[in-house]
Coordinates of C-alpha atoms and ligand atoms in Angstrom, one line a residue:
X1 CA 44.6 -26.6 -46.3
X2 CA 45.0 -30.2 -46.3
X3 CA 41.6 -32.4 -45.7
X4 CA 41.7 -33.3 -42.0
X5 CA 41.9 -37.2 -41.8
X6 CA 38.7 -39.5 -41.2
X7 CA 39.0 -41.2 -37.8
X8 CA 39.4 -44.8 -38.8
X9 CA 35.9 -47.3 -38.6
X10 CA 35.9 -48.7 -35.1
X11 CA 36.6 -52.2 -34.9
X12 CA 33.1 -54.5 -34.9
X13 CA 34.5 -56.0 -31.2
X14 CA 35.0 -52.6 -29.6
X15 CA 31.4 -51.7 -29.9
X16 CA 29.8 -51.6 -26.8
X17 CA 26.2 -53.6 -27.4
X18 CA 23.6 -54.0 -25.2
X19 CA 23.4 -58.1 -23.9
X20 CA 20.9 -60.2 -25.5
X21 CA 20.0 -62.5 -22.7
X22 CA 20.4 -59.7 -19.8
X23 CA 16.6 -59.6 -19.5
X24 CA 16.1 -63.0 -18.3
X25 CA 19.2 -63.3 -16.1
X26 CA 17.9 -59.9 -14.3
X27 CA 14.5 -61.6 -13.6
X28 CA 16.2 -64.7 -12.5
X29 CA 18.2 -62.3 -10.0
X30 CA 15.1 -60.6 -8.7
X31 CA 13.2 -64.0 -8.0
X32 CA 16.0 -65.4 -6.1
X33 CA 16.3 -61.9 -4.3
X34 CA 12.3 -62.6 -3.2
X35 CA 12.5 -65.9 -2.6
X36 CA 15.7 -65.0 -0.2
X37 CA 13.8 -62.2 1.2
X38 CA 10.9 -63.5 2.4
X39 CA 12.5 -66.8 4.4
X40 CA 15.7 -67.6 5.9
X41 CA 18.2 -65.6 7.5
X42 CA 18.6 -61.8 7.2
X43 CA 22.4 -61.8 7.0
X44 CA 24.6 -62.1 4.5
X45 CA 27.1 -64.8 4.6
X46 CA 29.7 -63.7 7.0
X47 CA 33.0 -63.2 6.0
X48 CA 36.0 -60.5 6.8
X49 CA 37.0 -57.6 4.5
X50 CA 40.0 -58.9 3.5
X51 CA 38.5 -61.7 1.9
X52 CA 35.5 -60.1 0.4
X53 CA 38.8 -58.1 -2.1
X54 CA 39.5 -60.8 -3.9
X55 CA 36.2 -61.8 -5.4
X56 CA 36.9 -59.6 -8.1
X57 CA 40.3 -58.8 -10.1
X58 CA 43.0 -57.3 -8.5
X59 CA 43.6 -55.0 -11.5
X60 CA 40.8 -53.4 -13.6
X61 CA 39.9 -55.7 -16.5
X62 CA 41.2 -54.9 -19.7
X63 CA 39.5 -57.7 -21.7
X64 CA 35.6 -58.1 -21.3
X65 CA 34.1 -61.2 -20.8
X66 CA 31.3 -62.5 -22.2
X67 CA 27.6 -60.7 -20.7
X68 CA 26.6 -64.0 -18.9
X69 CA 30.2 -64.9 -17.2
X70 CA 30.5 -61.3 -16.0
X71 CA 27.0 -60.7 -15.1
X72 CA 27.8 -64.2 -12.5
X73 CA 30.9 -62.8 -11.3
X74 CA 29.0 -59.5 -10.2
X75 CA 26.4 -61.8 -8.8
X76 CA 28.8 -63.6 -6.8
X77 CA 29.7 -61.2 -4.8
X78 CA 26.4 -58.4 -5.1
X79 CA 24.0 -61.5 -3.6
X80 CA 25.4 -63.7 -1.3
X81 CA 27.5 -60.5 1.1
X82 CA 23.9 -58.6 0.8
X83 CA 21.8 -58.4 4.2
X84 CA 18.8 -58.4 3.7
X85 CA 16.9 -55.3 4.3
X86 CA 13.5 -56.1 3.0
X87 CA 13.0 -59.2 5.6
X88 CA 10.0 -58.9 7.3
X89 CA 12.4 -59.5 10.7
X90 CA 14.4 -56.5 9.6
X91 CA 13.7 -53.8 12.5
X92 CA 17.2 -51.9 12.6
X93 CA 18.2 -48.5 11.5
X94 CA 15.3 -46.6 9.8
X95 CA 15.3 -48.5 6.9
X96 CA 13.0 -49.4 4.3
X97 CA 12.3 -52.5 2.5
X98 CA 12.1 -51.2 -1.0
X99 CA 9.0 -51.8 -3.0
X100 CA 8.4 -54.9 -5.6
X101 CA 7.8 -51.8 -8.6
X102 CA 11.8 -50.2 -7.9
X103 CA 14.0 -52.1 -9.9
X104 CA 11.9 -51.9 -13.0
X105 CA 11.6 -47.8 -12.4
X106 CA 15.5 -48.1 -11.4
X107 CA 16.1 -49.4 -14.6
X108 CA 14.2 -47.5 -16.8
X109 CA 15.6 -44.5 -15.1
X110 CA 18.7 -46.2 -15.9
X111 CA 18.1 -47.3 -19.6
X112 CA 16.5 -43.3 -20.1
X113 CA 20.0 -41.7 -18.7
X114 CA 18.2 -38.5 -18.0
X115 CA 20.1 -35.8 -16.1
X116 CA 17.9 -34.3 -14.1
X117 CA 19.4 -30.8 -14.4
X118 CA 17.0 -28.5 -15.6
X119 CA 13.9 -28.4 -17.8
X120 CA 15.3 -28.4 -21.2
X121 CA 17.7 -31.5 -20.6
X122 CA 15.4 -33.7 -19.1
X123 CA 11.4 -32.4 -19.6
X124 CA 9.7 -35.4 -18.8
X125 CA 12.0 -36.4 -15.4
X126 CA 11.6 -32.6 -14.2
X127 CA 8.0 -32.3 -14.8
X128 CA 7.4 -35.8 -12.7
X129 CA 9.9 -34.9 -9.8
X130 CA 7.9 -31.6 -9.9
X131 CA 4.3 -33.1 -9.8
X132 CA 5.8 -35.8 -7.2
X133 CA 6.9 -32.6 -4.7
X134 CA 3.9 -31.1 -5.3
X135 CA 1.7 -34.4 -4.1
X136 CA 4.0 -34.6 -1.3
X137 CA 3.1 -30.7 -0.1
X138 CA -0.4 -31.7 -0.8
X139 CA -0.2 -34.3 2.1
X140 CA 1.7 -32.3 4.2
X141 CA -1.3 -29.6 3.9
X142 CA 1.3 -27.1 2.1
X143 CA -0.2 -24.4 0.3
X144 CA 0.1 -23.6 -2.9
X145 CA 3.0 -22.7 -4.1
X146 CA 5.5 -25.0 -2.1
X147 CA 8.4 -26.5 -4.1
X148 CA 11.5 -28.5 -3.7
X149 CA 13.0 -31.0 -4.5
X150 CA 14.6 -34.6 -4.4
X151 CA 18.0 -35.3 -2.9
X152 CA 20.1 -38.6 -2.1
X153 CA 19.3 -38.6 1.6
X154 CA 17.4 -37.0 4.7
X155 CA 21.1 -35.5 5.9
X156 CA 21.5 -33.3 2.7
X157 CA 17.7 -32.2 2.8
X158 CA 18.4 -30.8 6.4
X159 CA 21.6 -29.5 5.2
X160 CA 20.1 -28.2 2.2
X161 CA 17.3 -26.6 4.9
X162 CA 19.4 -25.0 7.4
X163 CA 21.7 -23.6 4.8
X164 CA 18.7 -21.9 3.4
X165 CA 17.2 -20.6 6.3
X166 CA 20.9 -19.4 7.5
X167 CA 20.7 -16.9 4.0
X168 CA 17.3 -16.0 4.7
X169 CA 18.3 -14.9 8.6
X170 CA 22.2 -13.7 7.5
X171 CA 20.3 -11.9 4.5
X172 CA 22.2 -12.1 0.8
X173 CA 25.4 -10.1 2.1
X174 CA 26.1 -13.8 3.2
X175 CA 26.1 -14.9 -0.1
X176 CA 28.9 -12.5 -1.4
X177 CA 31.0 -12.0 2.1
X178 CA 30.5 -15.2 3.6
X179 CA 30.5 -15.6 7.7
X180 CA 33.0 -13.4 8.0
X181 CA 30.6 -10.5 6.6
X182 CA 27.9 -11.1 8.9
X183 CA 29.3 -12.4 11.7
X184 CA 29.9 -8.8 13.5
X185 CA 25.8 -8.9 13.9
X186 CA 26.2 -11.3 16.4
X187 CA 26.8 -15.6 15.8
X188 CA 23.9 -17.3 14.1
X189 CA 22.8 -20.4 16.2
X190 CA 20.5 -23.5 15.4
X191 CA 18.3 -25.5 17.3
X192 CA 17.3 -29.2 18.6
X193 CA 17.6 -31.7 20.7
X194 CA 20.1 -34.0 21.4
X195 CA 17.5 -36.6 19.9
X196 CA 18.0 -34.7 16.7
X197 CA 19.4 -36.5 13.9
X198 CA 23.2 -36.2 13.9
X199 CA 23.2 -34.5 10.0
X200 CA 21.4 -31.6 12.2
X201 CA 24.7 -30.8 14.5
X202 CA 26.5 -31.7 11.9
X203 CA 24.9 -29.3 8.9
X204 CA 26.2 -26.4 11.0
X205 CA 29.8 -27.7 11.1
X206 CA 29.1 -27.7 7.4
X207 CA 27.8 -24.6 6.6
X208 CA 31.0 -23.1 8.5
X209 CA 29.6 -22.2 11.7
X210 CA 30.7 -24.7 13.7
X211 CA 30.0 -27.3 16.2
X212 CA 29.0 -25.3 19.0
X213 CA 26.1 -23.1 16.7
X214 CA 23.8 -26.2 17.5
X215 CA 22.0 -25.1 20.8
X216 CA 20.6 -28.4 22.1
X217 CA 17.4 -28.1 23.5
X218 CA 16.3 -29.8 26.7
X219 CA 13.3 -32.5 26.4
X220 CA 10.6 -34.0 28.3
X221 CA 10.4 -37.3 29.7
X222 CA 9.4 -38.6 26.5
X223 CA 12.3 -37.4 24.9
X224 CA 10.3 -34.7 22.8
X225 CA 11.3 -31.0 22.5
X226 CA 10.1 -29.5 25.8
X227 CA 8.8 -25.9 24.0
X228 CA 9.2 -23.9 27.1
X229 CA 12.9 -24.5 27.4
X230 CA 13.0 -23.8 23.6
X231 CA 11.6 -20.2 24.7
X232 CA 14.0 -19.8 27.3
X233 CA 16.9 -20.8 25.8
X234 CA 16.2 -18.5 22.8
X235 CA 15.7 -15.3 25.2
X236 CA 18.7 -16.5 26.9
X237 CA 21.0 -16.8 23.5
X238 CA 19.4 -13.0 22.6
X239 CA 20.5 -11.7 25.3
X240 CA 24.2 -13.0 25.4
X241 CA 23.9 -11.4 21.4
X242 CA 23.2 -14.5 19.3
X243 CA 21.5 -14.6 16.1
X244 CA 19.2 -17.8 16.2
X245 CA 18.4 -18.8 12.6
X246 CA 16.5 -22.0 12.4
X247 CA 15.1 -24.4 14.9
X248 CA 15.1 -28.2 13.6
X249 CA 12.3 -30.2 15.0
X250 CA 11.7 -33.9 14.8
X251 CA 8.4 -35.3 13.4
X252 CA 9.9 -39.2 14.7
X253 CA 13.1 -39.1 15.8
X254 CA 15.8 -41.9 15.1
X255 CA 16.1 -43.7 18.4
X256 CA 12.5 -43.9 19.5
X257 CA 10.4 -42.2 17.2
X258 CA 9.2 -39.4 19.2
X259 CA 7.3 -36.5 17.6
X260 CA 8.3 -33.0 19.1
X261 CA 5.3 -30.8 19.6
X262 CA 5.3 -29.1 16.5
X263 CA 2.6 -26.8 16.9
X264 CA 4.4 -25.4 20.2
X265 CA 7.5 -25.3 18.1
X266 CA 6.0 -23.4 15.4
X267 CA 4.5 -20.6 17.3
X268 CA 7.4 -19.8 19.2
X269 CA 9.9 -19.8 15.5
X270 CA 6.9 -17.2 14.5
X271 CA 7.1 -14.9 17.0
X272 CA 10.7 -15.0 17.1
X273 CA 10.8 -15.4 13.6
X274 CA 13.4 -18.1 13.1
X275 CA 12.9 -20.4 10.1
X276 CA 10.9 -23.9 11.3
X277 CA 12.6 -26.6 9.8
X278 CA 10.9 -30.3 10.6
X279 CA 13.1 -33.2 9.9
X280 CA 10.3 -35.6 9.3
X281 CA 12.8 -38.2 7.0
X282 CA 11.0 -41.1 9.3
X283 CA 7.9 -40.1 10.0
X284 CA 6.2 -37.6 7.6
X285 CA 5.9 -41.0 6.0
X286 CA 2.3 -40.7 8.2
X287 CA 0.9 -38.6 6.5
X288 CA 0.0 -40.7 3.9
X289 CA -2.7 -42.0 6.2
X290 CA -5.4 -39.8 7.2
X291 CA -5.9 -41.6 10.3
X292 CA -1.8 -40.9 11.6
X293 CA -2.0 -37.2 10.4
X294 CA -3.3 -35.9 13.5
X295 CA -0.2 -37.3 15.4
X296 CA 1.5 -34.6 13.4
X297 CA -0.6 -31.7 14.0
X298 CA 1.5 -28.3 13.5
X299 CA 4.2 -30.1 10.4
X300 CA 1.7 -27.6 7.8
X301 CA 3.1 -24.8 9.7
X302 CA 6.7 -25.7 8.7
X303 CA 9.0 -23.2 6.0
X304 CA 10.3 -26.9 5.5
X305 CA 10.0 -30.5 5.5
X306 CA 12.4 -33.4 4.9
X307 CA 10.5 -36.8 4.1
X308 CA 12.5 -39.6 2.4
X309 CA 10.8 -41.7 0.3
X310 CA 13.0 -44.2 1.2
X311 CA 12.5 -44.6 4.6
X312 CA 9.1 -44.7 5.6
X313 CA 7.3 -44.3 1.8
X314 CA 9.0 -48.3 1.4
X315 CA 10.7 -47.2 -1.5
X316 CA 14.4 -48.0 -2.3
X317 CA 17.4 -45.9 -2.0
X318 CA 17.6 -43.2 -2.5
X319 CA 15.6 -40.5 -2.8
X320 CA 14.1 -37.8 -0.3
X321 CA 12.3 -34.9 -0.6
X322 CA 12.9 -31.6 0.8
X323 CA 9.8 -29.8 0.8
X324 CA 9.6 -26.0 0.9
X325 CA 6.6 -23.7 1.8
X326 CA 8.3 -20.5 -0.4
X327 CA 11.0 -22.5 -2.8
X328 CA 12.4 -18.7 -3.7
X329 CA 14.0 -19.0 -0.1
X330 CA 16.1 -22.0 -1.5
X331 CA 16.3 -20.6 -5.3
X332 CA 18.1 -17.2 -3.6
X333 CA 21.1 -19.7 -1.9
X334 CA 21.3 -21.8 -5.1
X335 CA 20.6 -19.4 -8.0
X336 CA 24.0 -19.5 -10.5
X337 CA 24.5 -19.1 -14.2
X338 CA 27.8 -19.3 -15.9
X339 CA 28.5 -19.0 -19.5
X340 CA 27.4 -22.6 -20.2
X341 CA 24.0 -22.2 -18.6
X342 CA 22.8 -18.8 -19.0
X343 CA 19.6 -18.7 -17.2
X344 CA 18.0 -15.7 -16.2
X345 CA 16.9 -14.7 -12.7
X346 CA 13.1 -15.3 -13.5
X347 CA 13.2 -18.1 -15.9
X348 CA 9.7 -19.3 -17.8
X349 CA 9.1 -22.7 -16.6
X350 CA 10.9 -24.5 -19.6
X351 CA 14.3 -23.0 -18.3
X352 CA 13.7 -24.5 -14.7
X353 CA 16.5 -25.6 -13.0
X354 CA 16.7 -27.8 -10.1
X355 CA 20.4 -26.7 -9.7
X356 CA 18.6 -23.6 -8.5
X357 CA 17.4 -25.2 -5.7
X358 CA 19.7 -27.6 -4.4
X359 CA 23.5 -28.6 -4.0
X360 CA 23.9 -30.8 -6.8
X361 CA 23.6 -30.4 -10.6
X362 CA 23.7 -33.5 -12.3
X363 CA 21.1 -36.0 -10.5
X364 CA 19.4 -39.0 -11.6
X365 CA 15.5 -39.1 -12.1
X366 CA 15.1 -40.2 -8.3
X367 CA 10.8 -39.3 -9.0
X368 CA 10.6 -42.4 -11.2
X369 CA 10.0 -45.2 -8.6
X370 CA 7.7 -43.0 -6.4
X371 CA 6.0 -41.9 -9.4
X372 CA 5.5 -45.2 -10.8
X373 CA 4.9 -47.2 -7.2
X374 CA 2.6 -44.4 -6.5
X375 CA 0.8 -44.5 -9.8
X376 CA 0.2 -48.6 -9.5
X377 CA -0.5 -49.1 -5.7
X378 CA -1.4 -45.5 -4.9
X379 CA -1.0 -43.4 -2.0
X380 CA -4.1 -44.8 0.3
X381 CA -2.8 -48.6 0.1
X382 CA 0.9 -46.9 0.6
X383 CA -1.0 -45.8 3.7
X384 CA -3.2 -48.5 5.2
X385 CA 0.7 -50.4 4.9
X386 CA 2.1 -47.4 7.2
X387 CA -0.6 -48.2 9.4
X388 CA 0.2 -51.5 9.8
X389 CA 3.4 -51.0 10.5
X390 CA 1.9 -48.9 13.4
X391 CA -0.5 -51.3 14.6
X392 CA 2.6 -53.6 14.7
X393 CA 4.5 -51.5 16.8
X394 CA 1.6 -51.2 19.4
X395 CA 1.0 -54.6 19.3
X396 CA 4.5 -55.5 20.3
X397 CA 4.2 -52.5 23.3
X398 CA 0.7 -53.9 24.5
X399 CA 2.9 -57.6 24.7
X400 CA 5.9 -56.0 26.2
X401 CA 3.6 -54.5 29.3
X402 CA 2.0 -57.7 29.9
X403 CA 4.9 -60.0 30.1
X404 CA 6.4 -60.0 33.3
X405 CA 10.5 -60.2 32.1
X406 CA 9.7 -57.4 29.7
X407 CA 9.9 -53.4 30.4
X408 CA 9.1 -50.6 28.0
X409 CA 11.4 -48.1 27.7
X410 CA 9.9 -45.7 24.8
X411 CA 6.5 -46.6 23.9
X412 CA 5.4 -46.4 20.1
X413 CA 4.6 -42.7 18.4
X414 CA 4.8 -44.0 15.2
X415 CA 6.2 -47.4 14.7
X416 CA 9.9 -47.7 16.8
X417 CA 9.9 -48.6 19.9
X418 CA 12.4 -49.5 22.6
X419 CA 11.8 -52.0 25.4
X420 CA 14.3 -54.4 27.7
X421 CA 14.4 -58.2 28.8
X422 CA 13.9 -58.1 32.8
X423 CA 14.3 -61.0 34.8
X424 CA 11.9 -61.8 37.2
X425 CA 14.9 -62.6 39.6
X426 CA 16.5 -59.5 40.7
X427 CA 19.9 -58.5 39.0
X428 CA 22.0 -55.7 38.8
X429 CA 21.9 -53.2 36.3
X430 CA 24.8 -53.2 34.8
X431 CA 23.9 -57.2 34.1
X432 CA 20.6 -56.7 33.2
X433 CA 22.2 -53.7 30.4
X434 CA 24.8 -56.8 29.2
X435 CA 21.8 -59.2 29.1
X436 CA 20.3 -57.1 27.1
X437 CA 23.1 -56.5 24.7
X438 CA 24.1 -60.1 24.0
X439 CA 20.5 -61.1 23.4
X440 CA 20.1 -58.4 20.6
X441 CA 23.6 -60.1 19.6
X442 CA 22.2 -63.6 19.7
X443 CA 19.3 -62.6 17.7
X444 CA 21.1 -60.7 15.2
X445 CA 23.3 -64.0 14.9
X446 CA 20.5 -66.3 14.4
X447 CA 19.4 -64.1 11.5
X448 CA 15.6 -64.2 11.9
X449 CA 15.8 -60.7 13.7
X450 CA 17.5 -57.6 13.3
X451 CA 18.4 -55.0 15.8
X452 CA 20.4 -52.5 15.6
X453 CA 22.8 -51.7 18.6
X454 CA 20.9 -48.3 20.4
X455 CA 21.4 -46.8 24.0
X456 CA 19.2 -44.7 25.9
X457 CA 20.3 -42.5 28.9
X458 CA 23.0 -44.6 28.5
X459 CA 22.0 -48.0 28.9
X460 CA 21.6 -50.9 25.9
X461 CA 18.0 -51.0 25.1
X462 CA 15.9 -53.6 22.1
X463 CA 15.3 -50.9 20.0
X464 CA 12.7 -52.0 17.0
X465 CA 11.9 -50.1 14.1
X466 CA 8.8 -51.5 12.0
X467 CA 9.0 -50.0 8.1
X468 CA 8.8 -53.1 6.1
X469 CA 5.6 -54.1 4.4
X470 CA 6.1 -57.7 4.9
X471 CA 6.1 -57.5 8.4
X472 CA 3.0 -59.1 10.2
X473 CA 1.7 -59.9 13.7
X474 CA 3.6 -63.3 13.7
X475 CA 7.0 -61.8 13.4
X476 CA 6.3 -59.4 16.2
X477 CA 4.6 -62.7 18.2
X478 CA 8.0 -64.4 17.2
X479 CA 10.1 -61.7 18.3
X480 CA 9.3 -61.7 21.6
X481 CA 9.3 -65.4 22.1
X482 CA 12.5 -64.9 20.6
X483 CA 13.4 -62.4 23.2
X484 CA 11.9 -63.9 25.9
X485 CA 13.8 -67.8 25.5
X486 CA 17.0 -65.8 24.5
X487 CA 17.0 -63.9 28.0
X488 CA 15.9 -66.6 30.2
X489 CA 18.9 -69.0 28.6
X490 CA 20.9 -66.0 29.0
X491 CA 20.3 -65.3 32.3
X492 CA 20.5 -68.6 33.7
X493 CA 23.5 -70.0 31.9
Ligands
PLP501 C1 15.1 -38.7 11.6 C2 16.2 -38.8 10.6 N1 16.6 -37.8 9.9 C3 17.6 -37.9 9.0 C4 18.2 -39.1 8.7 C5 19.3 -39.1 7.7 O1 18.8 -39.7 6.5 P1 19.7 -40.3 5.4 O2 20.4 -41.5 5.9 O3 18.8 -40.6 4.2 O4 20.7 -39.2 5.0 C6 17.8 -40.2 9.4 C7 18.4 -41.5 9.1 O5 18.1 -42.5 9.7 C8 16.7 -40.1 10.4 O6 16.3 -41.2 11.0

């Protein structure tokens, strides 16, 4: 046999080196990033789609350039069309700031490349995504023994939920036969309000059941789940030969932050025993202050919590955690081994997979920059800056009832809130609902305040969700000025 042939010596200019000066043009990014964040408008520059495209080359490049000429190309378009999520003025979505310690752990995570698979590919990364879930059950007051897991978002940790508490109701045959071997038994059905986060509805469209499997439970007048039409609607779904599976409660709900009675909740999933899922991505956040934990009495007695880290816990995207009372109940929907990854049923811990667990299989080391923000600041200063954020949001309420032009609408649970402009001189509502829009407009256009476009029972409401750190009592002083000279211009012109 002939001596295969040596692949010729790569050419010096096609290896791929690391930049000398990256270091310093990264810092340089990150101060301008601050100094942007903490003045001056929250919007990026405005400009249309179609002219955002051709910042960068219509074909892919097939010569490099050199580090610093592509690293300001990248700039010119990453920095200036960035809004700014991390201004203290920020109040739309449920979004968080991000916290000063990320992009170092982002790009260590990065330089480390660990894939976050199982045990033996990534020991370090799985033992502190491990430790970090089983801090997070320790301030959720979950026994020992709870597990879980980090995923890129609170949608896929309900999904990941509600498909897990669908096997555990359907039992295994589902695994094997899929809907169509179980469904005979009667059609599994889920459970929330309409306040419930729209990943909830839409998990059971995933997991093939369809739309209409989401029973949506009626609520009080504070928008919470109202427990006794829970019960009712349960018996009433029995006897028409439903199978209800899991019922999803909010611990801080998207629009206004309301925390369903969970204790209620959880008595009535254990004597009907229906998997109790609480989708705290907003608010189990709380927990980190022992002075907000009682607002969420009853989230211990959860099979299962979602709480993203970035949300509430400040940190950046993306990472939340799925935590699990009894992580077999998730391992038994997950478990798989193929003839590249034979691991056993009952691995020892150094053939832990997370694969097991969860939907995805390669993942990034999403624990680093909780581990490391948690590690430098710790989790009671983490807190005390939750309950700011709080204090904030009641603040703003106890100004909203005292001004005359102003109306609360959904008083603060945590810290979101919704209230409306009013003027004193009556108006119609359907002018008072456009006011109302245009001056959440105005202020979005002026760029010291962001709102994001909510309606309750229909009508436009100011809807102002406090999770940045950077936020203080002047913003919220400024806010309503804001609000207040906005309207009044508003109404009169
Ligand atoms: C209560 C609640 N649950 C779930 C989600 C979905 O989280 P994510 O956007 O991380 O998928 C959100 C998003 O705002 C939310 O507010």
């Amino acid at each position: 046999m002939k001596n295969p042939a040596l692949p010729p010596r790569l050419d010096k200019r096609d290896q791929l080196l690391a930049p000398r000066d990256g270091m310093d043009r990264l810092e340089a990014a990150l101060e301008e990033i601050r100094q942007r964040e903490g003045s001056g408008s929250i919007l990026q520059l405005p400009i249309a789609a179609k002219d955002l495209d051709p910042l960068l080359p219509p074909q892919m490049p097939r010569r490099g350039l050199p580090f610093g000429e592509a690293w300001e190309e990248l700039l010119g378009l990453a920095l200036p069309y960035a809004r700014r999520n991390a201004h203290p003025g920020f109040f739309g979505y449920v979004c968080s700031p991000g916290l000063p310690t990320d992009p170092w752990a982002h790009a260590l995570g990065a330089a480390l490349n660990q894939n976050v698979t199982s045990f033996s590919s990534a020991p370090g990364a799985v033992a502190m995504e491990k430790k970090l879930i089983s801090w997070l059950a320790e301030i959720l007051r979950f026994p020992q023994g709870a597990g879980g897991l980090l995923l890129g978002g609170g949608s896929s940790a309900n999904f990941t939920a509600i498909l897990t508490a669908l096997v555990r109701k359907a039992g295994p045959q589902i695994l094997q036969e899929g809907l169509p071997g179980v469904w005979s038994e009667g059609p599994l059905t889920l459970y929330g309000t309409h306040q419930a986060h729209f990943s909830v509805p839409r998990a059971a469209v995933l997991a093939g059941l369809g739309r209409n499997a989401f029973r949506t439970v009626p609520e009080d007048e504070r928008r919470r789940m109202d427990p006794e039409a829970l019960e009712a609607l349960l018996a009433e779904d029995r006897s028409q030969g439903r199978r209800p599976f899991c019922v999803v409660a909010s611990a801080g709900t998207t629009a206004t932050g309301a925390i369903d009675p969970l204790k209620d909740i959880a008595e009535i999933c254990r004597r009907h025993e229906i998997w109790f899922h609480v989708d705290g991505a907003y608010g189990a956040a709380a927990c980190l202050s022992d002075a907000l934990r009682p607002r969420l009495a009853g989230l211990d007695e959860a099979d299962s919590v979602t709480f993203d880290l970035h949300k509430w816990a400040f940190l950046a995207f993306d990472a939340s955690a799925l935590v699990l009372k009894n992580p077999k109940d998730a391992r038994r929907v997950f478990y798989t081994s193929a003839d590249y990854v034979p691991i056993p049923q009952e691995p020892p811990p150094e053939q832990f997979a997370f694969f097991h667990h969860g939907p995805e299989t390669s993942r990034r080391a999403r624990a680093l920059p909780a581990v490391l923000a948690l590690l430098h600041y710790g989790a009671s200063r983490l807190g005390r800056n939750v309950e700011h954020n709080v204090l904030c949001a009641e603040y703003l309420a106890a100004l909203v009832l005292e001004h005359p032009e102003l109306q609360l609408i959904a008083a603060p649970e945590l810290s979101i809130l919704c209230f409306r402009y009013r003027p004193t001189e009556p108006m119609e509502e359907a002018a008072v609902d456009r006011l109302n829009e245009l001056i959440r407009q105005d202020l979005q256009r002026a760029g010291s305040f962001y709102l994001s476009e909510t309606r309750l029972e229909n009508r436009p409401v100011l809807r102002v969700a406090i999770l940045s750190h950077q936020t203080r009592a002047e913003h919220i002083e400024a806010l309503v000025h804001d609000v207040v000279e906005r309207g009044r211009q508003l109404a009169e012109g």
